[in-house]
mmCIF file of C-alpha atoms in Angstrom:
data_model
loop_
_atom_site.group_PDB
_atom_site.id
_atom_site.type_symbol
_atom_site.label_atom_id
_atom_site.label_comp_id
_atom_site.label_asym_id
_atom_site.label_seq_id
_atom_site.Cartn_x
_atom_site.Cartn_y
_atom_site.Cartn_z
ATOM 1 C CA MET A 1 -41.025 -16.100 9.879
ATOM 2 C CA GLY A 2 -41.788 -19.151 11.820
ATOM 3 C CA ARG A 3 -39.956 -21.370 14.170
ATOM 4 C CA LEU A 4 -36.580 -22.825 13.459
ATOM 5 C CA SER A 5 -36.869 -26.366 12.276
ATOM 6 C CA GLN A 6 -34.733 -29.157 13.640
ATOM 7 C CA THR A 7 -33.039 -29.329 10.220
ATOM 8 C CA ASN A 8 -32.072 -25.648 10.377
ATOM 9 C CA ILE A 9 -30.785 -26.006 13.933
ATOM 10 C CA GLY A 10 -28.779 -29.082 12.947
ATOM 11 C CA ALA A 11 -27.336 -27.276 9.924
ATOM 12 C CA ALA A 12 -26.375 -24.273 12.076
ATOM 13 C CA ILE A 13 -24.668 -26.510 14.637
ATOM 14 C CA LEU A 14 -22.822 -28.345 11.854
ATOM 15 C CA ALA A 15 -21.728 -25.037 10.283
ATOM 16 C CA LEU A 16 -20.443 -23.765 13.646
ATOM 17 C CA GLY A 17 -18.581 -27.035 14.199
ATOM 18 C CA VAL A 18 -16.941 -26.829 10.766
ATOM 19 C CA LEU A 19 -16.035 -23.176 11.356
ATOM 20 C CA ALA A 20 -14.489 -24.003 14.749
ATOM 21 C CA PHE A 21 -12.492 -26.839 13.163
ATOM 22 C CA VAL A 22 -11.216 -24.568 10.360
ATOM 23 C CA VAL A 23 -10.217 -21.837 12.832
ATOM 24 C CA ALA A 24 -8.430 -24.376 15.058
ATOM 25 C CA ALA A 25 -6.661 -25.935 12.078
ATOM 26 C CA MET A 26 -5.552 -22.552 10.710
ATOM 27 C CA THR A 27 -4.178 -21.307 14.034
ATOM 28 C CA ALA A 28 -2.581 -24.498 15.417
ATOM 29 C CA PRO A 29 1.243 -24.512 15.213
ATOM 30 C CA ILE A 30 2.398 -26.630 12.272
ATOM 31 C CA GLY A 31 5.786 -25.203 11.418
ATOM 32 C CA ALA A 32 8.621 -23.127 12.777
ATOM 33 C CA ALA A 33 10.713 -20.182 11.695
ATOM 34 C CA LEU A 34 14.032 -18.729 12.729
ATOM 35 C CA VAL A 35 13.220 -15.129 13.590
ATOM 36 C CA VAL A 36 15.803 -12.348 13.577
ATOM 37 C CA GLU A 37 14.366 -9.229 15.168
ATOM 38 C CA ASP A 38 15.600 -5.860 16.383
ATOM 39 C CA ILE A 39 16.275 -5.963 20.132
ATOM 40 C CA GLU A 40 14.910 -2.464 20.729
ATOM 41 C CA THR A 41 11.986 -2.183 18.300
ATOM 42 C CA GLY A 42 10.995 -5.807 17.646
ATOM 43 C CA GLU A 43 11.152 -5.168 13.888
ATOM 44 C CA ARG A 44 11.568 -8.462 12.053
ATOM 45 C CA TYR A 45 14.419 -8.644 9.604
ATOM 46 C CA VAL A 46 14.291 -12.375 8.821
ATOM 47 C CA ALA A 47 11.649 -15.061 9.394
ATOM 48 C CA GLU A 48 13.060 -18.145 7.682
ATOM 49 C CA PRO A 49 11.204 -21.486 7.805
ATOM 50 C CA VAL A 50 13.092 -24.224 9.684
ATOM 51 C CA ASN A 51 12.439 -27.786 10.787
ATOM 52 C CA ASP A 52 13.799 -29.909 13.594
ATOM 53 C CA GLY A 53 17.341 -30.708 12.504
ATOM 54 C CA SER A 54 17.764 -27.550 10.407
ATOM 55 C CA THR A 55 21.161 -25.891 10.684
ATOM 56 C CA VAL A 56 21.518 -22.280 11.804
ATOM 57 C CA ALA A 57 25.023 -20.804 11.782
ATOM 58 C CA LEU A 58 26.862 -17.549 12.258
ATOM 59 C CA GLU A 59 30.080 -16.918 10.385
ATOM 60 C CA TYR A 60 32.197 -13.890 11.175
ATOM 61 C CA THR A 61 35.701 -12.507 11.568
ATOM 62 C CA HIS A 62 36.995 -12.532 15.159
ATOM 63 C CA SER A 63 37.427 -8.927 16.307
ATOM 64 C CA VAL A 64 40.887 -9.403 17.844
ATOM 65 C CA GLU A 65 42.360 -12.359 15.987
ATOM 66 C CA LYS A 66 41.009 -11.257 12.568
ATOM 67 C CA THR A 67 40.340 -14.891 11.682
ATOM 68 C CA ARG A 68 37.206 -16.756 10.604
ATOM 69 C CA VAL A 69 34.820 -18.153 13.231
ATOM 70 C CA TYR A 70 31.880 -20.423 12.436
ATOM 71 C CA ASP A 71 29.258 -21.248 15.110
ATOM 72 C CA GLU A 72 26.720 -23.912 14.152
ATOM 73 C CA TYR A 73 23.434 -24.763 15.859
ATOM 74 C CA ARG A 74 20.785 -27.431 15.269
ATOM 75 C CA VAL A 75 17.098 -26.580 15.594
ATOM 76 C CA ASP A 76 15.525 -28.806 18.234
ATOM 77 C CA GLY A 77 11.906 -27.824 18.837
ATOM 78 C CA GLU A 78 12.055 -24.206 19.936
ATOM 79 C CA THR A 79 15.706 -24.327 20.968
ATOM 80 C CA LEU A 80 19.054 -23.949 19.238
ATOM 81 C CA VAL A 81 21.670 -26.539 20.205
ATOM 82 C CA ASN A 82 25.332 -25.671 19.602
ATOM 83 C CA THR A 83 26.778 -28.565 17.586
ATOM 84 C CA ARG A 84 29.981 -27.279 15.999
ATOM 85 C CA MET A 85 32.493 -24.472 16.122
ATOM 86 C CA GLU A 86 35.320 -23.778 13.709
ATOM 87 C CA PHE A 87 38.030 -21.196 14.332
ATOM 88 C CA GLU A 88 41.505 -20.521 12.986
ATOM 89 C CA SER A 89 43.177 -19.187 16.122
ATOM 90 C CA TYR A 90 42.547 -19.011 19.836
ATOM 91 C CA GLY A 91 41.195 -15.720 21.106
ATOM 92 C CA TRP A 92 38.717 -14.139 23.496
ATOM 93 C CA GLY A 93 35.397 -15.988 23.527
ATOM 94 C CA LEU A 94 36.720 -19.082 21.789
ATOM 95 C CA PRO A 95 36.938 -22.445 23.555
ATOM 96 C CA ALA A 96 40.466 -22.862 24.909
ATOM 97 C CA ARG A 97 40.017 -25.849 27.221
ATOM 98 C CA VAL A 98 38.232 -28.338 25.001
ATOM 99 C CA ASN A 99 39.389 -31.075 22.681
ATOM 100 C CA VAL A 100 39.554 -29.844 19.123
ATOM 101 C CA THR A 101 40.527 -31.449 15.846
ATOM 102 C CA ASN A 102 42.867 -29.663 13.467
ATOM 103 C CA VAL A 103 41.435 -29.880 9.951
ATOM 104 C CA ASN A 104 43.710 -28.199 7.400
ATOM 105 C CA GLY A 105 44.710 -25.501 9.891
ATOM 106 C CA THR A 106 41.208 -24.921 11.248
ATOM 107 C CA PHE A 107 40.342 -25.906 14.804
ATOM 108 C CA VAL A 108 37.055 -27.852 14.838
ATOM 109 C CA TYR A 109 35.119 -28.395 18.032
ATOM 110 C CA GLU A 110 32.215 -30.848 17.937
ATOM 111 C CA PRO A 111 30.989 -31.506 21.476
ATOM 112 C CA ASP A 112 29.830 -35.036 22.308
ATOM 113 C CA GLU A 113 27.019 -33.517 24.324
ATOM 114 C CA PRO A 114 25.441 -30.107 23.799
ATOM 115 C CA ILE A 115 27.378 -27.385 25.588
ATOM 116 C CA MET A 116 24.781 -24.742 24.832
ATOM 117 C CA VAL A 117 21.040 -25.114 24.393
ATOM 118 C CA LEU A 118 19.516 -21.702 23.816
ATOM 119 C CA ASP A 119 15.971 -20.396 23.569
ATOM 120 C CA GLU A 120 17.426 -17.276 22.000
ATOM 121 C CA PHE A 121 20.653 -15.381 21.582
ATOM 122 C CA SER A 122 21.716 -11.873 20.676
ATOM 123 C CA VAL A 123 24.121 -10.665 18.016
ATOM 124 C CA SER A 124 25.599 -7.246 17.365
ATOM 125 C CA PRO A 125 26.284 -7.445 13.621
ATOM 126 C CA GLY A 126 29.450 -5.571 12.763
ATOM 127 C CA ARG A 127 30.903 -4.324 9.508
ATOM 128 C CA ILE A 128 34.435 -5.394 10.483
ATOM 129 C CA ALA A 129 33.262 -8.814 11.676
ATOM 130 C CA ASN A 130 31.043 -9.122 8.581
ATOM 131 C CA HIS A 131 28.466 -11.358 10.312
ATOM 132 C CA THR A 132 26.767 -13.815 7.979
ATOM 133 C CA LEU A 133 23.712 -15.818 8.998
ATOM 134 C CA ILE A 134 23.369 -19.229 7.369
ATOM 135 C CA VAL A 135 20.044 -21.080 7.598
ATOM 136 C CA ASP A 136 20.461 -24.509 6.024
ATOM 137 C CA ASP A 137 21.905 -23.442 2.647
ATOM 138 C CA ARG A 138 20.601 -19.852 2.597
ATOM 139 C CA ARG A 139 23.018 -17.053 3.444
ATOM 140 C CA TYR A 140 22.153 -13.583 4.768
ATOM 141 C CA ASP A 141 24.509 -10.656 5.110
ATOM 142 C CA LEU A 142 23.395 -9.906 8.665
ATOM 143 C CA VAL A 143 25.000 -6.470 8.663
ATOM 144 C CA ALA A 144 23.145 -5.381 5.515
ATOM 145 C CA VAL A 145 19.822 -6.991 6.496
ATOM 146 C CA THR A 146 19.809 -5.371 9.970
ATOM 147 C CA ASN A 147 21.708 -2.172 9.130
ATOM 148 C CA GLY A 148 24.073 -3.178 11.924
ATOM 149 C CA ASN A 149 21.381 -3.066 14.625
ATOM 150 C CA ASP A 150 21.550 -5.442 17.598
ATOM 151 C CA VAL A 151 19.282 -8.419 17.019
ATOM 152 C CA ARG A 152 17.757 -11.357 18.836
ATOM 153 C CA LEU A 153 17.523 -14.772 17.140
ATOM 154 C CA HIS A 154 14.969 -17.350 18.246
ATOM 155 C CA ILE A 155 12.733 -20.118 16.961
ATOM 156 C CA GLU A 156 9.037 -19.358 16.732
ATOM 157 C CA ARG A 157 6.218 -21.810 16.068
ATOM 158 C CA ARG A 158 3.988 -20.751 13.154
ATOM 159 C CA SER A 159 0.407 -21.612 12.287
ATOM 160 C CA LEU A 160 -0.892 -22.377 8.804
ATOM 161 C CA LEU A 161 -2.563 -18.961 8.777
ATOM 162 C CA GLU A 162 0.735 -17.205 9.604
ATOM 163 C CA MET A 163 2.530 -19.192 6.933
ATOM 164 C CA ILE A 164 -0.090 -18.241 4.335
ATOM 165 C CA LEU A 165 -0.013 -14.559 5.293
#
């Protein structure tokens, strides 16, 4: 074995450069996912791809009023912006001092400016409330998916490698 030639050194440098580029490209964030994970264990129940502008909503039955509530959020980077709320009666936790529109008996609140911008939020899925998660047009029975465990919802950036795996 002799010395390394300039050609071999050049080829090795080129190979390392290509490898570094591939690794960087595979691990750089290119997409996002709404992640629903167990608060205590971190177990992931849902990791649904989302884009800026995607809609994430919770639909459930109000525990006291026994009426439908719909909370809608828009994905904005790594945050969830509350854009709409629909409810059929006033009760604890529902906006009582805001301007609402009555649409066929349902109170609709669409704030002019975001009232809530969240990095994450928690939900305690309940069988009586029958929590349903809606991501764009996909629906998840949150109680069944999580077995009723308390969960944390947040947006997570994903790399090409994570999306492939």
